Coordinates of N, CA, C and O in Angstrom, one line a residue:
X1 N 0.9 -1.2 0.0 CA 0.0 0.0 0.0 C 0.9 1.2 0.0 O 1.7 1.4 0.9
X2 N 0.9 1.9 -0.7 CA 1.2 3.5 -0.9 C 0.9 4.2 0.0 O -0.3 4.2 0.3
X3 N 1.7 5.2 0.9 CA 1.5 6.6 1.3 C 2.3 7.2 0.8 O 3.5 7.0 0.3
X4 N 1.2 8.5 0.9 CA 2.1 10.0 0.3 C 1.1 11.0 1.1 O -0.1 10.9 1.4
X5 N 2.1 12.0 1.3 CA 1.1 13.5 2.2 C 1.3 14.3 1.0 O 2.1 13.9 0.1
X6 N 0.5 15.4 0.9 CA 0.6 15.7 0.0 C 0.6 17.3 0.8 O 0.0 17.6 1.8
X7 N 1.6 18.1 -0.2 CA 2.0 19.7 0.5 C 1.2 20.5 0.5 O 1.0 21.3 1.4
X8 N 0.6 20.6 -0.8 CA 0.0 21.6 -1.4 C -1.4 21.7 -0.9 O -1.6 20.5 -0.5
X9 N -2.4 22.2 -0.6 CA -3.4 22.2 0.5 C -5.1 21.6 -1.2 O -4.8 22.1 -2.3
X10 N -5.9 21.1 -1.0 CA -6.5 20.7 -1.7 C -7.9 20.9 -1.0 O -8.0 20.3 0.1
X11 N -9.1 21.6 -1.4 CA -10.4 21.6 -1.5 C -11.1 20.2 -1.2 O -11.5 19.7 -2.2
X12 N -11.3 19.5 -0.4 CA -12.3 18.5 -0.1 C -13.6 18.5 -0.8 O -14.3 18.8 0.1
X13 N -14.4 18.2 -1.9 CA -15.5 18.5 -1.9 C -16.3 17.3 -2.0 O -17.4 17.5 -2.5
X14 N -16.0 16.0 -1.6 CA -16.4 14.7 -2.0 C -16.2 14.2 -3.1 O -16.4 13.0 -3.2
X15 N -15.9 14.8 -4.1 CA -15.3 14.3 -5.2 C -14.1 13.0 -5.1 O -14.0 11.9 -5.7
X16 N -13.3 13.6 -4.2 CA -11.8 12.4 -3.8 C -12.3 11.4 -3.7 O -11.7 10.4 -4.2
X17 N -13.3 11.2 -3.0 CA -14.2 9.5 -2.7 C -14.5 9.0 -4.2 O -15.0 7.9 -4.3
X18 N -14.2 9.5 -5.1 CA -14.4 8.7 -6.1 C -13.4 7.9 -6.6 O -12.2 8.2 -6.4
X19 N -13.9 6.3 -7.6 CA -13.1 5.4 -7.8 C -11.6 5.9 -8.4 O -11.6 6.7 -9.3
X20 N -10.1 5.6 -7.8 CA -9.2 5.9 -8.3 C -8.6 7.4 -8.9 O -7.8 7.7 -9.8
X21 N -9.4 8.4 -7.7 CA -9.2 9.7 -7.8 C -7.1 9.7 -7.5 O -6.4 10.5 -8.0
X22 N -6.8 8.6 -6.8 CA -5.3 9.1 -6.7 C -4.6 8.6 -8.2 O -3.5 9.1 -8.6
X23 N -5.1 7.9 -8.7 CA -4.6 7.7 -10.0 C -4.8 8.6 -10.7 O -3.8 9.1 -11.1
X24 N -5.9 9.2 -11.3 CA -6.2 10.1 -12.3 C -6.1 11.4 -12.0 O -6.2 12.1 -13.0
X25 N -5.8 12.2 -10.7 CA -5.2 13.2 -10.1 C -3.8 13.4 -9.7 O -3.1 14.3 -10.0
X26 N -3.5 12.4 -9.1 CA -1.7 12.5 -8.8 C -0.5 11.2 -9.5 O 0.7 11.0 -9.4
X27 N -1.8 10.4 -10.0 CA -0.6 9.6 -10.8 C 0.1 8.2 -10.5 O 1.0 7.5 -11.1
X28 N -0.9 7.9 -8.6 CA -1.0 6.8 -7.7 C -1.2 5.8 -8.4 O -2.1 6.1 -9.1
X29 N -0.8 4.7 -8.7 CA -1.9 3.7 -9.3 C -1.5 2.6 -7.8 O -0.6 2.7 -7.0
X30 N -2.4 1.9 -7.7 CA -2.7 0.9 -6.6 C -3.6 1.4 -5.5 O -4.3 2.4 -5.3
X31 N -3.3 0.3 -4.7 CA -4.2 0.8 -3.3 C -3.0 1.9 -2.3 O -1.8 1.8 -2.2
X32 N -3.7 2.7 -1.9 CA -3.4 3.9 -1.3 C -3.8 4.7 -0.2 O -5.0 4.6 -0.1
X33 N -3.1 5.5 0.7 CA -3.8 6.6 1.7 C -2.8 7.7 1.6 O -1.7 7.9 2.1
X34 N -3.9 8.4 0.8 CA -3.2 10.0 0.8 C -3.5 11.1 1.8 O -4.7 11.3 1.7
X35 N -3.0 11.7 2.5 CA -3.2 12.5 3.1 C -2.8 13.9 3.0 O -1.8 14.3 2.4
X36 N -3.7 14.7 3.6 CA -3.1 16.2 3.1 C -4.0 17.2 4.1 O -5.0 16.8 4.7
X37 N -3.3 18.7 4.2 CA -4.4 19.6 5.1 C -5.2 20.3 4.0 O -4.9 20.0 2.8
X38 N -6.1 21.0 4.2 CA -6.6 21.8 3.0 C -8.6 22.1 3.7 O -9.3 21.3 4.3
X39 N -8.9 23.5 3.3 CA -10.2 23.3 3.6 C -11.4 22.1 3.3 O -10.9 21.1 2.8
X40 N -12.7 21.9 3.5 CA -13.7 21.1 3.0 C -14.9 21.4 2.9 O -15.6 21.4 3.9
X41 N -15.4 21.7 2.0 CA -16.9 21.8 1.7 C -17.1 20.7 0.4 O -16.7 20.6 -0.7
X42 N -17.9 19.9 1.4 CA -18.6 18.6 0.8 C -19.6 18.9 -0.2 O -20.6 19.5 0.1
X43 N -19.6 18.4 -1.7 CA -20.6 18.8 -2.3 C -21.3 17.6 -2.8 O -22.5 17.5 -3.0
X44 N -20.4 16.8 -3.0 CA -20.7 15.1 -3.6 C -20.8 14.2 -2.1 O -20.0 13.6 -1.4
X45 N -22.1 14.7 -1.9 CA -22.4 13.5 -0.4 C -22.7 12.5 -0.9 O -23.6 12.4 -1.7
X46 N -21.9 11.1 -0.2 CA -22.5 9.9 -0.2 C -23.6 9.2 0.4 O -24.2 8.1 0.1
X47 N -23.5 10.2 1.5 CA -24.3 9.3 2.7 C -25.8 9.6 2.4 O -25.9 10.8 2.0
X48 N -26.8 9.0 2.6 CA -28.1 9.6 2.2 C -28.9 10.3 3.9 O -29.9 10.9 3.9
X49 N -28.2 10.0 4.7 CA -28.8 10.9 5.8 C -27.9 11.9 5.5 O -28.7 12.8 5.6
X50 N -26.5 12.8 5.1 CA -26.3 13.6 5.2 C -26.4 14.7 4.2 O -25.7 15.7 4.2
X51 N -27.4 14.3 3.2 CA -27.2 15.1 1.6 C -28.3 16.6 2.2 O -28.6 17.2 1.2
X52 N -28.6 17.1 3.1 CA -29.6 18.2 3.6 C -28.8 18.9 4.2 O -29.1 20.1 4.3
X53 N -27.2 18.5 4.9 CA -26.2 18.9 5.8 C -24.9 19.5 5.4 O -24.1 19.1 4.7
X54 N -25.0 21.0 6.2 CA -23.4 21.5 5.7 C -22.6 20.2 6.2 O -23.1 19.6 7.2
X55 N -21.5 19.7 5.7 CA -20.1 19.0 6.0 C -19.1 20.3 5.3 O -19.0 20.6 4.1
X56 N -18.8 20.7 5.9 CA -17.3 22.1 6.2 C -16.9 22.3 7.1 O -17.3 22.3 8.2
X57 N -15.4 22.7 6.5 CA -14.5 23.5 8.1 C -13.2 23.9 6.6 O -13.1 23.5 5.5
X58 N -12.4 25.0 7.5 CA -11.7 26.1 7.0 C -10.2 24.8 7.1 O -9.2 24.8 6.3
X59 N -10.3 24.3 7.7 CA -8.3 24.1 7.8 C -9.0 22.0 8.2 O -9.7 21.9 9.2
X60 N -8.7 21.0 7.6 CA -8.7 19.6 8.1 C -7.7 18.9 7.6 O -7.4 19.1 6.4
X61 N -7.1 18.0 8.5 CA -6.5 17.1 8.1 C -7.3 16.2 7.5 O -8.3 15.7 8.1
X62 N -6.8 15.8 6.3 CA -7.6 14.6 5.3 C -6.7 13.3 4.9 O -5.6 13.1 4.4
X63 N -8.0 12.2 5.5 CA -7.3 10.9 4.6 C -8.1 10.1 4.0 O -9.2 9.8 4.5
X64 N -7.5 9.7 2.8 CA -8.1 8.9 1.6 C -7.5 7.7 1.7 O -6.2 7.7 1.6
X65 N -7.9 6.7 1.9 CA -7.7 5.6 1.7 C -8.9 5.0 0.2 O -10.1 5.1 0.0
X66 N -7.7 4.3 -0.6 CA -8.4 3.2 -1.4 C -8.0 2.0 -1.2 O -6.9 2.0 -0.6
X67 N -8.5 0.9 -1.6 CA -8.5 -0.8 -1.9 C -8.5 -1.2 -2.9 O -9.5 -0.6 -3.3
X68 N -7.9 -2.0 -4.0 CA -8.5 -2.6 -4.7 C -8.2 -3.9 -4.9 O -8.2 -4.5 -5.9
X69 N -8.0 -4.5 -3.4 CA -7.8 -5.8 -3.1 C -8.4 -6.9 -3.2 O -7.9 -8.0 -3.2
X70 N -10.1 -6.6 -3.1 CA -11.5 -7.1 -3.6 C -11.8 -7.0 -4.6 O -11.5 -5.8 -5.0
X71 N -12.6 -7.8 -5.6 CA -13.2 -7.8 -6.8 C -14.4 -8.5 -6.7 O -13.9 -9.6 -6.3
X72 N -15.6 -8.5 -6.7 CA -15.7 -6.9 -6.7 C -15.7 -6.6 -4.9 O -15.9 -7.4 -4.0
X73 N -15.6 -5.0 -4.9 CA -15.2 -4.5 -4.0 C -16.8 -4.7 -2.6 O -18.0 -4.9 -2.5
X74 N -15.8 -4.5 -1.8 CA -17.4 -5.0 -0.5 C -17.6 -3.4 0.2 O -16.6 -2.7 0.3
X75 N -18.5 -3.1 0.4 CA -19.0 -2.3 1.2 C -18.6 -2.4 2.5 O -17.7 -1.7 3.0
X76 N -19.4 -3.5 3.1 CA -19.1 -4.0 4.2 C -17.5 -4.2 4.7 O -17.4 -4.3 6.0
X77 N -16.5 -4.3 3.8 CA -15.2 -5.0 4.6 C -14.4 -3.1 4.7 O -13.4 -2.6 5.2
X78 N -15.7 -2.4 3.6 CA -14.9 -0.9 3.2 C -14.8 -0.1 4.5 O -13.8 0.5 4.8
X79 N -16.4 -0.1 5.8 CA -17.1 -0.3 7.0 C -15.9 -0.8 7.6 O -15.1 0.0 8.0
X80 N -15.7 -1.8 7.6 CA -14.8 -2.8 8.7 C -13.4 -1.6 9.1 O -13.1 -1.1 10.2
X81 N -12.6 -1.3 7.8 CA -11.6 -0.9 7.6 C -11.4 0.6 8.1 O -10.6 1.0 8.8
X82 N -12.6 1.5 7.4 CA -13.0 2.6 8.2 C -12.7 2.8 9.6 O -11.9 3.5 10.2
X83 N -13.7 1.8 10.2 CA -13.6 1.7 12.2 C -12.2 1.5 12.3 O -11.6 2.2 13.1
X84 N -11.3 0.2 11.4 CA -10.2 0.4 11.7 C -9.1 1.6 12.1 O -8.2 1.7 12.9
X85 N -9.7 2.6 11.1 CA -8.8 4.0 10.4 C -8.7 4.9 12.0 O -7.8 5.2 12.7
X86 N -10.3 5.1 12.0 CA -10.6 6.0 13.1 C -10.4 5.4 14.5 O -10.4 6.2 15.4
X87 N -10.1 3.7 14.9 CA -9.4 3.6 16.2 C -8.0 4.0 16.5 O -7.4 4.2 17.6
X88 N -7.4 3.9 15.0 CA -5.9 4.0 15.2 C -5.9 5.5 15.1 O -4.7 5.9 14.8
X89 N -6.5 6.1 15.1 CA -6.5 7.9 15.1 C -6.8 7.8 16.5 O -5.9 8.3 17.2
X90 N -7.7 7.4 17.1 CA -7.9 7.9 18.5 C -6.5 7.1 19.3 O -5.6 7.7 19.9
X91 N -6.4 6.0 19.2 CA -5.4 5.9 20.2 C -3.8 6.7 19.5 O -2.8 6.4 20.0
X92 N -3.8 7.4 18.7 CA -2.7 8.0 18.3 C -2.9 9.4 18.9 O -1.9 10.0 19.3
X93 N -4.0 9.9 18.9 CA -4.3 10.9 20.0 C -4.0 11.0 21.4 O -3.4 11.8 22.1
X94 N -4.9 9.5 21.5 CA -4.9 9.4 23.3 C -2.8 9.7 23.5 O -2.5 9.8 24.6
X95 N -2.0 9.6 22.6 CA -1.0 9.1 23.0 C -0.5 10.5 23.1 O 0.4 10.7 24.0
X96 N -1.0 11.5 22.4 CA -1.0 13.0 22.6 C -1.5 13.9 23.6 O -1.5 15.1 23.6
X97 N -2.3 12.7 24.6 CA -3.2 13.5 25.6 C -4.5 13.9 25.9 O -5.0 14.4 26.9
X98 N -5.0 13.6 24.5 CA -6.5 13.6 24.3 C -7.5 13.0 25.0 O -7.1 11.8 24.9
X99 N -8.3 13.1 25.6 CA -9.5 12.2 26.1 C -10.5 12.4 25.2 O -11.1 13.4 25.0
X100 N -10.6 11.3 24.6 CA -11.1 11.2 23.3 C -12.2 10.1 23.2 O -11.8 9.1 23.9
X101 N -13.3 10.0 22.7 CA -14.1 8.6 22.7 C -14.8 8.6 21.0 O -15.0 9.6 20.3
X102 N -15.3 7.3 20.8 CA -15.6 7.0 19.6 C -17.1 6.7 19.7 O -17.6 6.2 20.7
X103 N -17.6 7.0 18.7 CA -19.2 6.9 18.6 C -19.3 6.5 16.6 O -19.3 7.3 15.6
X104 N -19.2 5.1 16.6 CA -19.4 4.8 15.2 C -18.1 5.1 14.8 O -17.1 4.9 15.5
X105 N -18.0 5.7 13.6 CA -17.0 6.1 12.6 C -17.1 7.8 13.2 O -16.8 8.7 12.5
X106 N -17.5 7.9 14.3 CA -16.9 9.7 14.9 C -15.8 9.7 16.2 O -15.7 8.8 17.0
X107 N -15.1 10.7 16.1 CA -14.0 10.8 17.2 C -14.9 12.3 18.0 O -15.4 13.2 17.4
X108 N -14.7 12.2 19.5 CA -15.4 13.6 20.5 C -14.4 14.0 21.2 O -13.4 13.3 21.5
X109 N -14.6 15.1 21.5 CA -13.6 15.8 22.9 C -15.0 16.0 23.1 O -15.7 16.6 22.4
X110 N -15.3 15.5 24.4 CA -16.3 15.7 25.2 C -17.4 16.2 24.3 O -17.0 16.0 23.2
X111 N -18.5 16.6 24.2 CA -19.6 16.7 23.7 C -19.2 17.5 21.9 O -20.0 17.9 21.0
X112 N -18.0 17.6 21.9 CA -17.7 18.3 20.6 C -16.9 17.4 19.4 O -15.8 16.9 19.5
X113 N -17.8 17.4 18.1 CA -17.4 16.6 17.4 C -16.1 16.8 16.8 O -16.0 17.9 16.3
X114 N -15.0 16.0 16.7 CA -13.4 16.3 16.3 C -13.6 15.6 14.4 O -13.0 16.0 13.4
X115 N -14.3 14.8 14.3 CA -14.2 13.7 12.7 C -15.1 13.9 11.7 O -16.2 14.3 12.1
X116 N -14.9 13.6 10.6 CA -16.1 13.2 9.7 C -15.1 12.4 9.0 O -13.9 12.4 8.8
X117 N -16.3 11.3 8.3 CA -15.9 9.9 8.0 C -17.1 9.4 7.1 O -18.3 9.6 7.1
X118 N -16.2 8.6 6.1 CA -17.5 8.0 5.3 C -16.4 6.9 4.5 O -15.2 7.0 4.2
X119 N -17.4 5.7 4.2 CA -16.9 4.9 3.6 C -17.7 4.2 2.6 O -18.8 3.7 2.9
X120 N -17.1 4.0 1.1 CA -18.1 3.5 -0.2 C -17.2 2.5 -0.8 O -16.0 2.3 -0.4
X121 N -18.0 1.7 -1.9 CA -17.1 1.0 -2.4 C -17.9 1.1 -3.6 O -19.1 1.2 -3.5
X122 N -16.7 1.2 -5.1 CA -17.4 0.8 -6.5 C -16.9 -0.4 -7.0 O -16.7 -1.4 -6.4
X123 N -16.9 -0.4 -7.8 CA -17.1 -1.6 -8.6 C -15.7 -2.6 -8.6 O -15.5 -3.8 -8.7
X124 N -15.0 -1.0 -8.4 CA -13.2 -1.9 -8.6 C -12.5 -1.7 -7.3 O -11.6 -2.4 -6.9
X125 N -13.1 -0.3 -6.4 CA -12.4 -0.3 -5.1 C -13.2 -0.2 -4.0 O -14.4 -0.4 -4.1
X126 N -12.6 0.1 -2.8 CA -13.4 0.3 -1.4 C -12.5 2.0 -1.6 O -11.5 2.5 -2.0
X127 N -13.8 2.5 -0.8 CA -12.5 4.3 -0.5 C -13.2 4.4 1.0 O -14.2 4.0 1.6
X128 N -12.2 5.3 1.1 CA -13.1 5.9 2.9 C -12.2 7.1 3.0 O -11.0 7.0 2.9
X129 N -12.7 8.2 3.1 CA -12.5 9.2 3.7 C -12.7 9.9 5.4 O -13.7 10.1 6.0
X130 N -11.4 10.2 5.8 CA -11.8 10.9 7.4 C -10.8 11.9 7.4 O -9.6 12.1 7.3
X131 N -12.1 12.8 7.5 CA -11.4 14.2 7.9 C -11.4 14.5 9.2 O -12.3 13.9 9.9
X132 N -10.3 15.7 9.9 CA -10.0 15.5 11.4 C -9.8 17.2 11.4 O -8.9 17.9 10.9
X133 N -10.6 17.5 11.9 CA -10.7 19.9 12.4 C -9.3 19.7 12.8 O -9.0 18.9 13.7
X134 N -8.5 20.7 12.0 CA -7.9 21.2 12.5 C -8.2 22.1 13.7 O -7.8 22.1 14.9
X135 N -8.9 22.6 13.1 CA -9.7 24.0 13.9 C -11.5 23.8 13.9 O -12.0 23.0 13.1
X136 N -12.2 24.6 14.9 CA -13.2 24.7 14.5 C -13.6 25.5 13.9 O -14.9 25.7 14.0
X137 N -12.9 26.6 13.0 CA -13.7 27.9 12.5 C -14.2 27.5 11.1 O -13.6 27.2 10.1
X138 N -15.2 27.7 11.2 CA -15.3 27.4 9.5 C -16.7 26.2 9.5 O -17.3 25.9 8.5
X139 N -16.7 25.7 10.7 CA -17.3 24.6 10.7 C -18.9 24.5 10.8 O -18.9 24.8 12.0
X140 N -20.3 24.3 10.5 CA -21.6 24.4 10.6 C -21.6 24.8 11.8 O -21.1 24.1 12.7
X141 N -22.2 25.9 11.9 CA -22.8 26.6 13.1 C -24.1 25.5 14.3 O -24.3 25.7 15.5
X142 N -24.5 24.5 13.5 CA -25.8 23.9 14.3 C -24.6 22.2 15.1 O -25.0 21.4 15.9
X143 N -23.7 22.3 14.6 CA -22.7 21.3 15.2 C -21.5 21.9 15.9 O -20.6 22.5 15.4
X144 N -21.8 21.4 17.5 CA -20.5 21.3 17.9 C -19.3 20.8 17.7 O -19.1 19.6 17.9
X145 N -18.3 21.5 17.3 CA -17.3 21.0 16.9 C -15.9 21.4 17.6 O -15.7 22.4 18.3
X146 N -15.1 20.5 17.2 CA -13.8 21.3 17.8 C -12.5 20.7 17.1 O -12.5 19.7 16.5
X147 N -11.3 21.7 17.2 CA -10.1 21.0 16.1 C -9.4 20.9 17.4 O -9.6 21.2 18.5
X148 N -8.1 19.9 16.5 CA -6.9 19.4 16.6 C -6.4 20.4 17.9 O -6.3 20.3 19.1
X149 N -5.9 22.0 16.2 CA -5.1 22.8 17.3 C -6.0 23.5 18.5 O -5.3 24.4 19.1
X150 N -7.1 23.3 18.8 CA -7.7 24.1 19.3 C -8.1 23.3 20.4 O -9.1 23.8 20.9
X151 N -7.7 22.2 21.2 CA -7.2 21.6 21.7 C -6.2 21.3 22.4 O -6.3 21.3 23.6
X152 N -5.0 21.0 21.6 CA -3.8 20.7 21.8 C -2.6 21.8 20.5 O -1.9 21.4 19.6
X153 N -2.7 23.3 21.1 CA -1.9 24.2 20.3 C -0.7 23.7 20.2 O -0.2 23.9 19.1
X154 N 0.1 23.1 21.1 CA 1.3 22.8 21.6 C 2.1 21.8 20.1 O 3.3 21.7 19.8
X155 N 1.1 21.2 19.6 CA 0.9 20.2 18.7 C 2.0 20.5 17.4 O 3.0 20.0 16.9
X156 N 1.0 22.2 17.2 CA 1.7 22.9 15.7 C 0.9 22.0 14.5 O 0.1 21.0 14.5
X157 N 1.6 22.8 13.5 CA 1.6 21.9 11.8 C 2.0 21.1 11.9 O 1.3 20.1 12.3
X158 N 3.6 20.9 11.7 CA 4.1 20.1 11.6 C 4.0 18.6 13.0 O 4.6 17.5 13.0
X159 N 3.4 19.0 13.8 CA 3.1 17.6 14.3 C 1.8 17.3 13.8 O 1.8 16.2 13.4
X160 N 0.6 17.9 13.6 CA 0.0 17.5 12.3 C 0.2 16.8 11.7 O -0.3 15.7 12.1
X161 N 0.9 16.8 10.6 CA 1.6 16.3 9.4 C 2.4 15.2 10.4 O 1.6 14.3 10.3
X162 N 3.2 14.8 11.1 CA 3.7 13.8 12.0 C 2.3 12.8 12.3 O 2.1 11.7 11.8
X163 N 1.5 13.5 13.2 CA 0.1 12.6 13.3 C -0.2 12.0 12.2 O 0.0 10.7 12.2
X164 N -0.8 12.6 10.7 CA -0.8 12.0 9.2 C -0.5 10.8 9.3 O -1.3 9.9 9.3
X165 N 1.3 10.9 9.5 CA 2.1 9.8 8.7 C 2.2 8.6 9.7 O 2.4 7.5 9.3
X166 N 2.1 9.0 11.1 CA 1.8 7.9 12.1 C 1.1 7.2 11.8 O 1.5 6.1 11.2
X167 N -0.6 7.7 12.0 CA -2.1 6.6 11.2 C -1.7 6.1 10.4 O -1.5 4.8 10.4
X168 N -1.6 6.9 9.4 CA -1.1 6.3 8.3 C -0.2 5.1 8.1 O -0.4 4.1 7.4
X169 N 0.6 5.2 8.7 CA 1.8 3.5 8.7 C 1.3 2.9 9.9 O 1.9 2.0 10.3
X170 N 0.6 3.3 10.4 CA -0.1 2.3 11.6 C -1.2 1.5 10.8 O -1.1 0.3 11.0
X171 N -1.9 1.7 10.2 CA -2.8 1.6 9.7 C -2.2 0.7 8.5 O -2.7 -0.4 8.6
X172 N -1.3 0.7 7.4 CA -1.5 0.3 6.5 C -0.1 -0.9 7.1 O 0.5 -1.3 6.1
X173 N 0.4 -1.3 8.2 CA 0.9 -2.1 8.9 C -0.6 -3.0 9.4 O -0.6 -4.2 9.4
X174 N -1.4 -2.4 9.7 CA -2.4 -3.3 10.3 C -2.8 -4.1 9.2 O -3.0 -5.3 9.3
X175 N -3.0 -3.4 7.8 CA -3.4 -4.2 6.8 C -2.6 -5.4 6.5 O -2.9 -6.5 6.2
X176 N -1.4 -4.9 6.6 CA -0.3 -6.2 5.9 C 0.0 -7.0 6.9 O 0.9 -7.7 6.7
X177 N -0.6 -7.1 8.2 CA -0.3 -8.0 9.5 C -1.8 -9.0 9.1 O -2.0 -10.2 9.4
X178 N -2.6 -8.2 8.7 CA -4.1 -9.4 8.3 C -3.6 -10.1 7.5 O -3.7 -11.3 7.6
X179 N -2.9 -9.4 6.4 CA -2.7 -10.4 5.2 C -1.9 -11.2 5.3 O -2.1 -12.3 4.8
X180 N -0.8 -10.9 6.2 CA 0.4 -12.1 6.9 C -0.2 -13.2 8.1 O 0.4 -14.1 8.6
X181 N -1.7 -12.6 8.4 CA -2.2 -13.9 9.3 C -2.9 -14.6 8.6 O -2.9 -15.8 8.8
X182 N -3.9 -14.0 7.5 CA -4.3 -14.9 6.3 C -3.4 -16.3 5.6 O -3.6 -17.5 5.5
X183 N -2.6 -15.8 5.3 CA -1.3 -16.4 4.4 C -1.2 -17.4 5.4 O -1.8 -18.4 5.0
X184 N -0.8 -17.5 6.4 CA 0.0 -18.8 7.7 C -1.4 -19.0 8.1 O -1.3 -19.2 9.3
X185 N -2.7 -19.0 7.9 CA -3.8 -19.7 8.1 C -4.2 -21.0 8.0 O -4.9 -21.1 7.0
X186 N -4.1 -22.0 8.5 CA -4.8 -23.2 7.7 C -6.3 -23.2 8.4 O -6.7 -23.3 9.5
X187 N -7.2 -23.0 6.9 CA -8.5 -23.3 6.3 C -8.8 -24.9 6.8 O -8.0 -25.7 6.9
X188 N -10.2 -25.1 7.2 CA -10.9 -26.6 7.2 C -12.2 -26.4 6.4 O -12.9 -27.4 6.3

């Protein structure tokens, strides 16, 4: 699996959730988790409870994960992997100080939401996206919310970008430890 952060700050609009957006935008081919900071206003909602709902904030850390390890691709295993993404965010937090709790595919600082997350799969991949507030400015007025630095200032950008690349190889270590317990499996 591929990581890459990417420098340049990029618009979120739900578009990225689509099949093989790191291929035909940056040139990725395979399965992947790109990450990057950059504002988000969602315009291509997946979720059918949230298509009535601002999804925005001015400054988030974003991650894209794709699959195309399944053919065709599962929904369900896209779900599994997600919850994966977002526990190893929280305990990479907790490791930062956070008192943090999970509710589904959401991360809280106490009654204020820190995540957004969504997970699809087409025909050829699984994707999931989770974005993480930097900040809360920027974010729908009718949701509590709260960022990263607005929490833990001490943090900066650049541990930011350090957090990224942690999940990130935590995460795609977890993947290749499934597939190394798969492999030494014996089946009946």
């Amino acid at each position: 699996m591929i990581y890459e952060h990417l420098e340049d700050p990029i618009l979120y609009d739900g578009s990225q959730i689509e099949p093989a957006w790191a291929l035909s935008e940056l040139g990725i081919k395979g399965s992947s988790i790109i990450t990057w900071i950059g504002p988000m206003d969602v315009k291509n909602i997946v979720d059918y409870e949230d298509v009535d709902l601002e999804i925005k904030s001015e400054n988030v850390l974003h991650f894209i994960v794709e699959h195309f390890d399944e053919q065709p691709a599962s929904l369900r295993l896209s779900y599994h992997r997600q919850r994966v993404l977002v526990m190893l965010l929280m305990e990479e937090l907790r490791g930062h100080g956070f008192e943090i709790r999970r509710e589904g595919d959401d991360l809280y600082v106490g009654s204020s939401k820190l995540t957004v997350s969504i997970a699809t799969a087409s025909v050829s991949s699984m994707k999931i996206h989770l974005g993480v507030n930097i900040h809360e400015k920027g974010t729908p007025d009718d949701v509590d919310t709260v960022g990263l630095l607005d929490e833990r200032p001490e943090i900066g950008m650049e541990g930011v970008v350090q957090l990224a690349e942690n999940v990130a190889m935590a995460y795609i270590h977890e993947i290749d430890s499934i597939e190394e317990d798969i492999c030494k499996t014996r089946i009946f």
